[in-house]
Coordinates of C-alpha atoms and ligand atoms in Angstrom, one line a residue:
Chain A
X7 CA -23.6 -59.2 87.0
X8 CA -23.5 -55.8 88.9
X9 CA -24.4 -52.6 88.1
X10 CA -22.6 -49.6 87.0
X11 CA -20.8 -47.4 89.7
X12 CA -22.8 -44.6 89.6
X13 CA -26.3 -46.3 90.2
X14 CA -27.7 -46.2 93.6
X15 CA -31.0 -48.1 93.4
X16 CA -31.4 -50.9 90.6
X17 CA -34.5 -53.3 90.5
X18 CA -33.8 -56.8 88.4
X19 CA -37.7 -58.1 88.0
X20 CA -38.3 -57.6 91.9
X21 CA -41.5 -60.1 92.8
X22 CA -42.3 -60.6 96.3
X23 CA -45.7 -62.1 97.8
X24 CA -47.4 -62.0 101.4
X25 CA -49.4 -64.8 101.3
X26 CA -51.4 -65.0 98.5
X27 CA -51.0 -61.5 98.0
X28 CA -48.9 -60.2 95.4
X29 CA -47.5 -57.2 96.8
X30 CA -44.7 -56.5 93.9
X31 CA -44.4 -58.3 90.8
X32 CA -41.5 -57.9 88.3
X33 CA -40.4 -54.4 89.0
X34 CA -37.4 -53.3 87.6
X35 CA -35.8 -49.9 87.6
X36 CA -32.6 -47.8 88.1
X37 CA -31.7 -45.0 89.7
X38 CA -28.9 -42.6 89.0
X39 CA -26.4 -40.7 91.6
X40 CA -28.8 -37.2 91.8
X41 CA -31.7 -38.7 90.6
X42 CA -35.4 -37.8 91.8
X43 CA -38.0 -40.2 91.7
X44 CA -41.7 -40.1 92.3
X45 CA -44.0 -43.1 93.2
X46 CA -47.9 -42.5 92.8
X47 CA -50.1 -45.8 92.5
X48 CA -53.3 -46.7 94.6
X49 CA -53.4 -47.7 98.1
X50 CA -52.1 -51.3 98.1
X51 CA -50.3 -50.8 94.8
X52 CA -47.1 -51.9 96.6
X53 CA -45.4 -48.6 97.1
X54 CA -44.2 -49.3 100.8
X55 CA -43.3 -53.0 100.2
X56 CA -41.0 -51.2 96.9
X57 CA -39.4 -49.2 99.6
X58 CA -39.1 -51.7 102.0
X59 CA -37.3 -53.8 100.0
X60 CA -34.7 -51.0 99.0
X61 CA -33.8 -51.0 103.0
X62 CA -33.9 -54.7 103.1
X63 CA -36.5 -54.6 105.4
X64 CA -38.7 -57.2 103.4
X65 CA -36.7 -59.9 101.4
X66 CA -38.2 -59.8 97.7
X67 CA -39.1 -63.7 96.7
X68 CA -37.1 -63.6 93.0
X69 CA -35.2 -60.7 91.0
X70 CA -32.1 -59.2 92.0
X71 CA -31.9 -55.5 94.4
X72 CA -28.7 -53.5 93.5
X73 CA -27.6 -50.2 96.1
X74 CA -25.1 -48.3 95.5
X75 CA -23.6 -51.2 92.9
X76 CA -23.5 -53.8 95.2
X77 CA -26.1 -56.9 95.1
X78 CA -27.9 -56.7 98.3
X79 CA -30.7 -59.3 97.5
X80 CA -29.4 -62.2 99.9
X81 CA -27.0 -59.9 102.1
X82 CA -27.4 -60.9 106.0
X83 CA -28.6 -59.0 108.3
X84 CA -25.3 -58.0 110.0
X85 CA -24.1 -56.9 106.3
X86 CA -27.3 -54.7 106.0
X87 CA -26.8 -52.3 108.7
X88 CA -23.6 -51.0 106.6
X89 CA -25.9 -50.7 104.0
X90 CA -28.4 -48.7 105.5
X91 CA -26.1 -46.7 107.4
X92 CA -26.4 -44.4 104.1
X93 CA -29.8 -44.0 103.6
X94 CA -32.6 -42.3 105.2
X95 CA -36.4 -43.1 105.5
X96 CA -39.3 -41.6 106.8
X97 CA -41.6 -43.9 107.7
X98 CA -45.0 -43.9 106.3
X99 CA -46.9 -44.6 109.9
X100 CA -44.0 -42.4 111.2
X101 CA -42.2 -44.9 113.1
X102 CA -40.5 -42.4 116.0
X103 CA -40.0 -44.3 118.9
X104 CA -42.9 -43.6 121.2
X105 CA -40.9 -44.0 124.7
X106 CA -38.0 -41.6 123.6
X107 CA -37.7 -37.8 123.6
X108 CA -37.5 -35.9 120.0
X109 CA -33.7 -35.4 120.8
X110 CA -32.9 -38.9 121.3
X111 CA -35.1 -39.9 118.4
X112 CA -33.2 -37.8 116.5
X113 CA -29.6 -38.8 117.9
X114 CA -30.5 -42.6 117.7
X115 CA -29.2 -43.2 113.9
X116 CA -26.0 -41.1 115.0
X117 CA -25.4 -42.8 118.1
X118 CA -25.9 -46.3 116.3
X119 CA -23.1 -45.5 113.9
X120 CA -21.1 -44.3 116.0
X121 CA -21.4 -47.5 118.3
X122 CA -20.9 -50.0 115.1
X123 CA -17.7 -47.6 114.0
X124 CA -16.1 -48.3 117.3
X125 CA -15.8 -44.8 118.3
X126 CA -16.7 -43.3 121.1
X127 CA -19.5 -41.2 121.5
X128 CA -18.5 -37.7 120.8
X129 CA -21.9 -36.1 122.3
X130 CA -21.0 -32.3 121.5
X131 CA -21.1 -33.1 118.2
X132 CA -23.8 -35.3 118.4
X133 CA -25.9 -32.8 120.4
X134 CA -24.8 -30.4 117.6
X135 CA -25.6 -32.1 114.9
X136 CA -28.9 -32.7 115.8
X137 CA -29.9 -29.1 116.9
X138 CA -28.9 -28.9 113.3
X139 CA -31.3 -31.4 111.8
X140 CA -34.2 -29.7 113.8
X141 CA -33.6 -26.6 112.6
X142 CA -33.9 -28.0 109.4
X143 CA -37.2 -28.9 110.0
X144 CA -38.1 -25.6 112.0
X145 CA -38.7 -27.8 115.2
X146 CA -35.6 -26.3 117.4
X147 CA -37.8 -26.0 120.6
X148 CA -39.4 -29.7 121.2
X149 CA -35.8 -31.0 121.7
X150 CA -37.5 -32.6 125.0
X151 CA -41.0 -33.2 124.4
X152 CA -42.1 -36.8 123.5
X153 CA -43.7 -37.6 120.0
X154 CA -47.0 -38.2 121.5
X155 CA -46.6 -34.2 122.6
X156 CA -46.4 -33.1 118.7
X157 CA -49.0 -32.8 115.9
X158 CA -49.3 -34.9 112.6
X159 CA -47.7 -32.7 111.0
X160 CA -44.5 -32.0 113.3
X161 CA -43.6 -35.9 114.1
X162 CA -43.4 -36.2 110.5
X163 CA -40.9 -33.4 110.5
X164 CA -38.9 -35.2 113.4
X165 CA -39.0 -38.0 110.6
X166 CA -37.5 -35.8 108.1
X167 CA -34.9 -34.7 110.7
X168 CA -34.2 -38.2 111.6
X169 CA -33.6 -39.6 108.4
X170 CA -31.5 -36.9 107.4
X171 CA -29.3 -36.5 110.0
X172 CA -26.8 -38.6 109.2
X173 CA -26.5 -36.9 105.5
X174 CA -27.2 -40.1 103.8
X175 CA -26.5 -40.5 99.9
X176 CA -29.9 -42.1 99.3
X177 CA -33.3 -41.1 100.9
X178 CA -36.9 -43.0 101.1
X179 CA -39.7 -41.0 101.8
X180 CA -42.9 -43.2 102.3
X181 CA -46.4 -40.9 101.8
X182 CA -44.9 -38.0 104.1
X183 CA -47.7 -35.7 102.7
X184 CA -50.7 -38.7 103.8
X185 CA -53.3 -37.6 106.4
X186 CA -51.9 -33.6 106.2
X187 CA -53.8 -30.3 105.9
X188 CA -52.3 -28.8 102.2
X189 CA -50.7 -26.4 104.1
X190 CA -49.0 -28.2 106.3
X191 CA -48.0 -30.9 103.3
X192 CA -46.7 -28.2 101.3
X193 CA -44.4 -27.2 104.2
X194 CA -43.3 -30.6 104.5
X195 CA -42.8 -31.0 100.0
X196 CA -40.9 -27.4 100.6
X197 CA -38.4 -29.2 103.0
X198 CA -37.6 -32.6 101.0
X199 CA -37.0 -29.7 98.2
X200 CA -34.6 -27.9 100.5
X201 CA -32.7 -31.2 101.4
X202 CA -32.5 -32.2 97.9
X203 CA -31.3 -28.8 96.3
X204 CA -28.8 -28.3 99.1
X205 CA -27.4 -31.6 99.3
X206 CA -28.1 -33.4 95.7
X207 CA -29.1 -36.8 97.7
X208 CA -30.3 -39.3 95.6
X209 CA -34.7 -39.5 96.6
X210 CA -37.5 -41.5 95.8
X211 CA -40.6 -40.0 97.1
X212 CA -43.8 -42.2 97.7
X213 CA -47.3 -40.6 97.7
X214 CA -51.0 -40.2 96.7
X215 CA -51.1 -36.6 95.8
X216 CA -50.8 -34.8 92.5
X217 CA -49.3 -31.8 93.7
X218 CA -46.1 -32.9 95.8
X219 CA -45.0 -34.9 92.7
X220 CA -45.9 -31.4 90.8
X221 CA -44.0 -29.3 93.0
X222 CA -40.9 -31.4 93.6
X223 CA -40.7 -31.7 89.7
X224 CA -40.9 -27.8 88.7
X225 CA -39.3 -26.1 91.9
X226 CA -36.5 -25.0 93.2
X227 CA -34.8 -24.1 96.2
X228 CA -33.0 -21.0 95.8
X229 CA -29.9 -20.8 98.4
X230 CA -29.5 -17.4 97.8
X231 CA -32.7 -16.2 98.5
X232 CA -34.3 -19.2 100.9
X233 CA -36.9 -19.1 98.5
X234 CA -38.7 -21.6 96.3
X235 CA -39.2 -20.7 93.4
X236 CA -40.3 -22.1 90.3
X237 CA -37.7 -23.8 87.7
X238 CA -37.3 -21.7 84.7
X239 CA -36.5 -24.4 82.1
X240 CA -34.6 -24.1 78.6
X241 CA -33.2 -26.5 76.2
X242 CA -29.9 -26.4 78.1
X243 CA -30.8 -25.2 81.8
X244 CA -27.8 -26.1 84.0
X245 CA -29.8 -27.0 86.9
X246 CA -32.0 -29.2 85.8
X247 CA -32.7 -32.2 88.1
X248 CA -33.8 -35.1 86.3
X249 CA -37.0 -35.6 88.1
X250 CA -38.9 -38.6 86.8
X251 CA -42.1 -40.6 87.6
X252 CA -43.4 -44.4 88.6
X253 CA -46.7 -45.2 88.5
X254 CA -47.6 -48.6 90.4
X255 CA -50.6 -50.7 89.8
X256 CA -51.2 -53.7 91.6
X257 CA -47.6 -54.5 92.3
X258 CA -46.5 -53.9 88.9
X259 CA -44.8 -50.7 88.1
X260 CA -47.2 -50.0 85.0
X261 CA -45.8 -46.3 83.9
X262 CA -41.8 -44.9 83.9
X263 CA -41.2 -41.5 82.6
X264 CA -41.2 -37.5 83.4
X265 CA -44.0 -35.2 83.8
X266 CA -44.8 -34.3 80.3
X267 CA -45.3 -38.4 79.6
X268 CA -47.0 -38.9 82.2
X269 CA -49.8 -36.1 81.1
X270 CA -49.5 -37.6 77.7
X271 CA -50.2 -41.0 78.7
X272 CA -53.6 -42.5 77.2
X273 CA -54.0 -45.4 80.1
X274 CA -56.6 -44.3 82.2
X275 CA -55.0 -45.6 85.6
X276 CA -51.7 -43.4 85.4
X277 CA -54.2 -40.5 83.9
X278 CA -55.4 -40.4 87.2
X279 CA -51.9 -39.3 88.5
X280 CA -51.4 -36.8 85.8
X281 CA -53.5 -33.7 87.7
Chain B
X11 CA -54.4 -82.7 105.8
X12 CA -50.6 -81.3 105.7
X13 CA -52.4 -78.1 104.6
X14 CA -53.8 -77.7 108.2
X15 CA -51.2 -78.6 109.8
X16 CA -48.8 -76.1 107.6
X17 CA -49.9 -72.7 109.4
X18 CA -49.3 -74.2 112.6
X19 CA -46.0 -75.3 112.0
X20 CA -44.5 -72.7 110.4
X21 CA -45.8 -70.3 113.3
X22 CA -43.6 -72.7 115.5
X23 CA -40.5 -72.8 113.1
X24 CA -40.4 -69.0 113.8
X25 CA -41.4 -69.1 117.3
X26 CA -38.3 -71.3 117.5
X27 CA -35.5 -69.2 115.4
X28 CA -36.8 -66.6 116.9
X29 CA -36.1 -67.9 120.5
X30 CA -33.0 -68.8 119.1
X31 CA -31.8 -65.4 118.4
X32 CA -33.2 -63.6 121.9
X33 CA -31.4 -66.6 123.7
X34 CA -28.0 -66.2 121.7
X35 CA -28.4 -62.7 122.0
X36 CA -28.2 -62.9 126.2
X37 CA -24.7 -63.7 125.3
X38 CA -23.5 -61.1 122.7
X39 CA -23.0 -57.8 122.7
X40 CA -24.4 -55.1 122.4
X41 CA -26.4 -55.7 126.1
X42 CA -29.0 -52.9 126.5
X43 CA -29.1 -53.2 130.5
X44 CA -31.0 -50.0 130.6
X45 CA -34.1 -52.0 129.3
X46 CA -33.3 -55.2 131.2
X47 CA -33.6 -52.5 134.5
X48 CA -36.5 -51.4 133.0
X49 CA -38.4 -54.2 132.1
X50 CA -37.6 -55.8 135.5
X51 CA -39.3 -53.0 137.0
X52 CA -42.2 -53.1 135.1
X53 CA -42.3 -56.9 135.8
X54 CA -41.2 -58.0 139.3
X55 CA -41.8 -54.4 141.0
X56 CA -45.1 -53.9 139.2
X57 CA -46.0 -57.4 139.5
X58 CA -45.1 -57.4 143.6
X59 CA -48.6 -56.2 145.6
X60 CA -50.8 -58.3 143.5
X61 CA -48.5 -61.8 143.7
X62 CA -48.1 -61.4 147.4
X63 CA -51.9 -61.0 147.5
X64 CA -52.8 -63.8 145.4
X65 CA -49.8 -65.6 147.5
X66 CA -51.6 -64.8 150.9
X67 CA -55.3 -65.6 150.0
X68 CA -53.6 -68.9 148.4
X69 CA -52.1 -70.0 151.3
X70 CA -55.4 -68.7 153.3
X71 CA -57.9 -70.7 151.6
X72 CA -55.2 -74.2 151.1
X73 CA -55.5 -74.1 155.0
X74 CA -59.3 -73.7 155.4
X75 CA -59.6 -76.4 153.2
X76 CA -57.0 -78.8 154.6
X77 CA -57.7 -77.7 158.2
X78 CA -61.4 -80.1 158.1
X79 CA -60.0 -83.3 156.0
X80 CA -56.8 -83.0 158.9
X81 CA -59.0 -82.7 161.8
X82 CA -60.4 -86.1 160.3
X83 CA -57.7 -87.7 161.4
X84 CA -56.3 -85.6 164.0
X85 CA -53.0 -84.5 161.9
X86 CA -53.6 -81.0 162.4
X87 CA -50.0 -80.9 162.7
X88 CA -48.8 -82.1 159.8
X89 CA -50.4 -78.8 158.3
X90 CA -47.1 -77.0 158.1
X91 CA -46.0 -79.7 155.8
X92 CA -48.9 -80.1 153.4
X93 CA -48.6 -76.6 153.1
X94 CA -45.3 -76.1 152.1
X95 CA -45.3 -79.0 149.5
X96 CA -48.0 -77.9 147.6
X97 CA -46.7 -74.6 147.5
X98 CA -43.3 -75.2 146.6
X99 CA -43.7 -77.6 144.5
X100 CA -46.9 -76.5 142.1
X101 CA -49.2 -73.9 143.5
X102 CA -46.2 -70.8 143.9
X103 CA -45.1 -71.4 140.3
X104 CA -48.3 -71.8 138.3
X105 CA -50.2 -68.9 140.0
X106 CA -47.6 -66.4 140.2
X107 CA -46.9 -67.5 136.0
X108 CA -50.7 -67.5 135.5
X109 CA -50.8 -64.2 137.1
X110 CA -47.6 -62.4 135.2
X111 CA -48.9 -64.2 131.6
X112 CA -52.1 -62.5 132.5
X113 CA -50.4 -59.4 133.4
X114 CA -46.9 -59.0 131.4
X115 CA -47.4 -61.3 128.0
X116 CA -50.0 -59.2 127.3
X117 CA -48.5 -55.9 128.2
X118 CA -45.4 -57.1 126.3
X119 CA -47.4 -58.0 123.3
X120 CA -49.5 -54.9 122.8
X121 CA -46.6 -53.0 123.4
X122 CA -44.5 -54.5 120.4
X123 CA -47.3 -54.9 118.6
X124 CA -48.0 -50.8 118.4
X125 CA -43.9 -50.5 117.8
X126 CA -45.0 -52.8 114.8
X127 CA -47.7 -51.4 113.7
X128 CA -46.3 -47.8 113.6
X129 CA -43.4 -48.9 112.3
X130 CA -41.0 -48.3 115.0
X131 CA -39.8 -51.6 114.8
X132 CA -38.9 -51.4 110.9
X133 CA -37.4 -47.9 111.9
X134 CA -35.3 -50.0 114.4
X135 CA -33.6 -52.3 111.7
X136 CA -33.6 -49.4 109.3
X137 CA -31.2 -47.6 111.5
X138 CA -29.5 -50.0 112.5
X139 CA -30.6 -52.1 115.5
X140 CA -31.5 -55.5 115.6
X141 CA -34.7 -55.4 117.3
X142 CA -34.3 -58.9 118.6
X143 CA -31.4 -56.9 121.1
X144 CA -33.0 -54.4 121.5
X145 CA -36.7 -55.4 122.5
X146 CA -36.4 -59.0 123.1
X147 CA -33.4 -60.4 124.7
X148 CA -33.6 -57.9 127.8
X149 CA -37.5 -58.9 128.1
X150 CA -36.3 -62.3 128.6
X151 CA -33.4 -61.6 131.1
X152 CA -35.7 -59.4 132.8
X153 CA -38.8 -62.3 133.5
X154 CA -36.0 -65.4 134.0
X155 CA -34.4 -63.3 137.1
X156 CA -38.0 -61.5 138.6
X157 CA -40.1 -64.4 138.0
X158 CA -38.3 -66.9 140.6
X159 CA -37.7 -64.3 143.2
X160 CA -41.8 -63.4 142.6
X161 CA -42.3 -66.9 143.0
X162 CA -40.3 -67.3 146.5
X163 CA -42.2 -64.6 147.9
X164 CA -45.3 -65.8 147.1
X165 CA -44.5 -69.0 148.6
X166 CA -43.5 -67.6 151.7
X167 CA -46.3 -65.4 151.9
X168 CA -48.5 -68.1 151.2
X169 CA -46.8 -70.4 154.0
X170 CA -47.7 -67.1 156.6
X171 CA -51.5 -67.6 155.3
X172 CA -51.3 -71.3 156.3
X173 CA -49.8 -70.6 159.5
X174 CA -52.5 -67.8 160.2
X175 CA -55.5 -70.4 160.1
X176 CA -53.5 -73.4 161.9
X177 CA -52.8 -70.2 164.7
X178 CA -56.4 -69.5 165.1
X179 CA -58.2 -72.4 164.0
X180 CA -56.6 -75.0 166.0
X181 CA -54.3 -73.1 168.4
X182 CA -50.8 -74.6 166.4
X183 CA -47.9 -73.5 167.9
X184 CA -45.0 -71.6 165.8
X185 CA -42.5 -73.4 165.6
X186 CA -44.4 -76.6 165.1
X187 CA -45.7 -75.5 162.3
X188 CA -42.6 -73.7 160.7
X189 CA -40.6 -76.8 161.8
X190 CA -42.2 -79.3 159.5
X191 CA -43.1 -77.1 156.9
X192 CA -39.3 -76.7 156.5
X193 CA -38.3 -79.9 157.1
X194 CA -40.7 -81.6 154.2
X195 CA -38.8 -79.5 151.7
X196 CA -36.2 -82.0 150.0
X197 CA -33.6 -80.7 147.5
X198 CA -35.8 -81.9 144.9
X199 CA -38.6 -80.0 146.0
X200 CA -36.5 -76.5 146.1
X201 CA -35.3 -76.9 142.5
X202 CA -38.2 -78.1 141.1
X203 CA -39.6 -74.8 142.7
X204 CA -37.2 -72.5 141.4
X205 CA -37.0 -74.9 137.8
X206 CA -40.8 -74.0 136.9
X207 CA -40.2 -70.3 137.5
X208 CA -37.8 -69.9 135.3
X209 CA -39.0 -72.2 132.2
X210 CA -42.2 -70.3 132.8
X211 CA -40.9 -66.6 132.7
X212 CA -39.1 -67.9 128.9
X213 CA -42.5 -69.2 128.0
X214 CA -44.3 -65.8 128.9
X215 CA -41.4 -63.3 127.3
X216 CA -40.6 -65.2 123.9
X217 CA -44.6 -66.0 123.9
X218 CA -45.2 -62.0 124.4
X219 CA -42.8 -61.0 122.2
X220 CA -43.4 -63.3 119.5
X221 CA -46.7 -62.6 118.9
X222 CA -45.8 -58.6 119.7
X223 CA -43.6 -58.7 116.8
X224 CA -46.0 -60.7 114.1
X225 CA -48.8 -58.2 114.7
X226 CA -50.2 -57.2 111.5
X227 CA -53.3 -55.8 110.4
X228 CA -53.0 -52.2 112.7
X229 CA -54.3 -51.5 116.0
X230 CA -57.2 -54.4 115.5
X231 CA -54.2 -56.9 114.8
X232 CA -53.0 -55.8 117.9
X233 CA -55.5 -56.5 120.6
X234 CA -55.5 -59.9 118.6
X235 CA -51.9 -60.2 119.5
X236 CA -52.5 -59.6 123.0
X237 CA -55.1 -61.8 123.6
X238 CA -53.3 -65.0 121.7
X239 CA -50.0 -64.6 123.6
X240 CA -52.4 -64.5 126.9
X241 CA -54.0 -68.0 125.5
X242 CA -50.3 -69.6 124.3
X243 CA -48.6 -68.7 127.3
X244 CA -51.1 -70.0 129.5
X245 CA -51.5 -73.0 127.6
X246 CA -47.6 -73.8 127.4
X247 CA -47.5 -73.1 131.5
X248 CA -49.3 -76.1 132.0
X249 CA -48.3 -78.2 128.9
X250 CA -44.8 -77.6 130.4
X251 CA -45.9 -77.7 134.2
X252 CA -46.9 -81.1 133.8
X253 CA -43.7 -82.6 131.8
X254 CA -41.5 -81.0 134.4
X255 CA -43.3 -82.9 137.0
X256 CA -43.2 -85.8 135.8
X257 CA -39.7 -85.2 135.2
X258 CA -39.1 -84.6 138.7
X259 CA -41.4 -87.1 140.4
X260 CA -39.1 -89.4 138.7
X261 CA -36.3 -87.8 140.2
X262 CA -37.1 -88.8 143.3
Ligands
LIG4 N1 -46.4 -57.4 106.2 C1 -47.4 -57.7 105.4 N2 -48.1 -58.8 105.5 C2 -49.1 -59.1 104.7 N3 -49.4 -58.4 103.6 C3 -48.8 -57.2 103.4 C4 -47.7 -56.8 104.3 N4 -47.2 -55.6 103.8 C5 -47.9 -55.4 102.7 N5 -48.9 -56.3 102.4 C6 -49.8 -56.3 101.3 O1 -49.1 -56.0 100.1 C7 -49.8 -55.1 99.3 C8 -49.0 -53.9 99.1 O2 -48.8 -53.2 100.3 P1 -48.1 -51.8 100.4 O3 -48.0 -51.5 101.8 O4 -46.8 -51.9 99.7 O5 -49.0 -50.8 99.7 P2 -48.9 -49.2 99.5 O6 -48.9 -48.9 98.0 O7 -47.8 -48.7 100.3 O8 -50.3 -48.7 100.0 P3 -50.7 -47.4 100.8 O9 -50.8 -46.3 99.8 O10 -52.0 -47.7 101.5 O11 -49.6 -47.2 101.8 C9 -51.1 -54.8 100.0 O12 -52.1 -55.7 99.4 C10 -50.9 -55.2 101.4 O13 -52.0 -55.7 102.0
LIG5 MG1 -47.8 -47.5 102.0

């Protein structure tokens, strides 16, 4: 059985178990080409393990993991790197690589793909593109500095930089808002908004706090302007982006649905997520 | 029963695949020879003041301590030999591996263990490395060539401490002393020497690295990591010191 062409993500009653601990247990979803998706659920409610088995990072123990159509549940290693070759994660504990510059953390996904493609490094470009991806993220200047030189707030920027710079059709984010000052989290909400209104990549956000799901549901970036602004919605508003939420309780995902469900929901648990 | 004995055999199974893999790996591309320069810095060049030290005082003290039991029986001369056996054979090896397990299997395994802990090593495979390559494979190359040559010099080091105390102690001239210390060593004796060095730096770098890369539980797990691949190694030095010489006592 596989899954239609235009899904990116699909879950088939995903279980898996450290231990005794049940980390996810029969989770099964499906994400759309364009779609937004937003993860709340307790600490320990299996969020990370969900997104580390979408990378193949963690093998689930029974159910089936579909990207981009193509059963991926018992794929090797070798066969994986292809895989992930179009996606991007940020890391919830950051993951930059401590004993490289920002640069190099930021060329690394580039220069691997360029390695496994057999071509030879074009660094101009590479250089380029990376500049690029820093701007993105405002962080132009600490092209040299080491990650143990930058804030909180700025490494998880070089995260966002990394896992974007190879334009990939599906990104991860894992809490990128956890441990942040609101400001500084709604600077780091504003730029997954950017990346997703600019380049329509597939998203699944991960995270604790009300207000990034709220924002990334009823904002915009505006091209135009370089503004965000707040989406002005109407039975047939063109640009609608079909922004939906998970709830996840103990491993299970208890709660599927958009914003207006989620308020409406009676169980107390996903209440909790709801303002 | 087979409960208790599950843990422990399953952490072996994947001590073993994972050995496995580094050791295949030292023979497939991609080779990251910037870390196997690296890590053989941070091994045999940081490693070098403290294992000729521990070499010297080695040789030092085997001489004190041989010099009265000699002088027994008036074979002060054989000194030189006595010397060099020991050394060769056993005492070079297993101090200089004590020393770098002490030294490097920790180092190795906190330093993995953060990577793990912060995710860097996820972030590896997630974009596209196999961290096995990357982190592993040139740790190992890196102990198997510095850990021999840290292991000659020691033993020549500690031969110059044996010589030092025959000199002033009992007046033993050079070349008596260098003469049979030389001419003890059989074939046997040099490969067994060079042998141990080189089982021992794969026991300290897939010990390191192994429990590096299980770390879990953040920074706590990690000074746990450290301190059990400190414990294994050393344990497996001698586990394996003594098969080898058995193996090569039968050699003879
Ligand atoms: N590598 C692992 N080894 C053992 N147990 C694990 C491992 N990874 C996760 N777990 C366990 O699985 C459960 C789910 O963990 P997970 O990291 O997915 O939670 P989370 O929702 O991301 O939590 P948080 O919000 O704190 O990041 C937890 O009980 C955790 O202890
Ligand atoms: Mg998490």
């Amino acid at each position: 059985m596989s899954a239609p062409a235009s899904s990116v993500l699909r879950f088939e009653n995903v279980s898996v178990s450290f231990g005794g601990v049940k980390a996810l247990e029969g989770v099964s979803f499906e994400m759309d080409a364009g779609a937004v998706r937003i993860v709340y659920g307790a600490a320990g409610s299996g969020k990370t393990t969900l997104l580390k088995v979408a990378l193949g990072l963690v093998c689930p123990d029974s159910g089936n993991v579909f990207v981009f159509g193509e059963n991926v549940t018992h794929l090797s290693e070798n066969d994986w790197f292809k895989i992930r070759a179009k996606m991007g994660i940020l890391f919830q504990e950051g993951g930059l690589f401590d004993s490289m510059t920002i640069a190099e953390n930021v060329a690394y996904p580039l220069l691997n793909q360029q390695v496994s493609a057999g071509r030879a490094s074009e660094n101009g470009q590479v250089g380029e593109r990376v500049r690029e991806a820093l701007r993105f993220v405002e962080l132009e200047s600490t092209l040299e500095k080491f990650p143990s030189e930058l804030s909180g707030g700025m490494r998880r920027r070089v995260g966002i930089a990394r896992a974007i710079v190879t334009e990939p059709p599906l990104l991860l984010y894992d809490s990128p808002t956890a441990g942040l000052d609101p400001i500084t989290a709604n600077t780091i909400i504003n730029l997954i908004l950017k990346e997703r209104d600019l380049r329509h990549a597939t998203s699944m956000m991960v995270t604790h706090r009300f207000q990034d799901g709220h924002l990334l549901a009823n904002f915009r970036y505006n091209p135009d302007s370089g503004q965000i602004e707040r989406v002005v919605r109407n039975s047939n508003g063109g640009s609608q982006v079909t922004t939906k939420f998970f709830v996840m309780h103990e491993g299970r995902l208890v709660f599927e649905g958009t914003q207006q469900e989620l308020k409406a929901s009676r169980d107390a648990y996903v209440q909790k997520f709801a303002k | 029963m087979l409960d208790i004995l599950k843990a422990p055999v399953e952490t072996f199974q994947d001590f073993v695949v994972l050995s496995g893999r580094a050791i295949g790996n030292a023979f497939r591309s991609p080779h990251y020879f910037d870390d196997i320069v690296l890590q053989s810095d941070a091994i045999g060049v940081g490693s070098l003041l403290i294992v000729l030290f521990i070499g010297l005082f080695s040789g030092l003290v085997m001489g004190l301590q041989l010099s009265r039991t000699l002088a027994t029986y008036g074979a002060t001369a054989e000194m030189g030999q006595l010397v060099s056996v020991v050394l060769v054979r056993e005492l070079g090896p297993v101090l200089v591996a004590l020393l770098v397990a002490g030294r490097n299997a920790s180092g190795i395994a906190s330093e993995l263990g953060s990577m793990k802990v912060t995710e860097q090593i996820d972030a590896m495979r997630a974009l596209g490395t196999d961290p096995t390559q990357k982190l592993v494979t040139p740790r190992l190359i890196a102990m198997a060539v510095t850990l021999p040559l840290l292991t000659i010099l020691a033993d020549f080091i500690g031969l110059i401490g044996g010589y030092l105390i025959g000199r002033y102690r009992f007046g033993l001239p050079f070349s008596q002393y260098w003469t049979s210390a030389w001419q003890i060593l059989q074939y046997n004796d040099v490969v067994q020497g060079l042998v141990k060095p080189f089982a021992f730096a794969v026991i300290i770098s897939l010990v390191g690295c192994f429990y590096g890369i299980r770390t879990s539980g953040g920074t706590e797990g990690v000074g746990r990591s450290t301190t059990k691949a400190v414990v294994v190694s050393s344990i497996w030095i001698f586990v394996v010191d003594f098969f080898l010489g058995e193996i090569f006592v039968n050699l003879t």
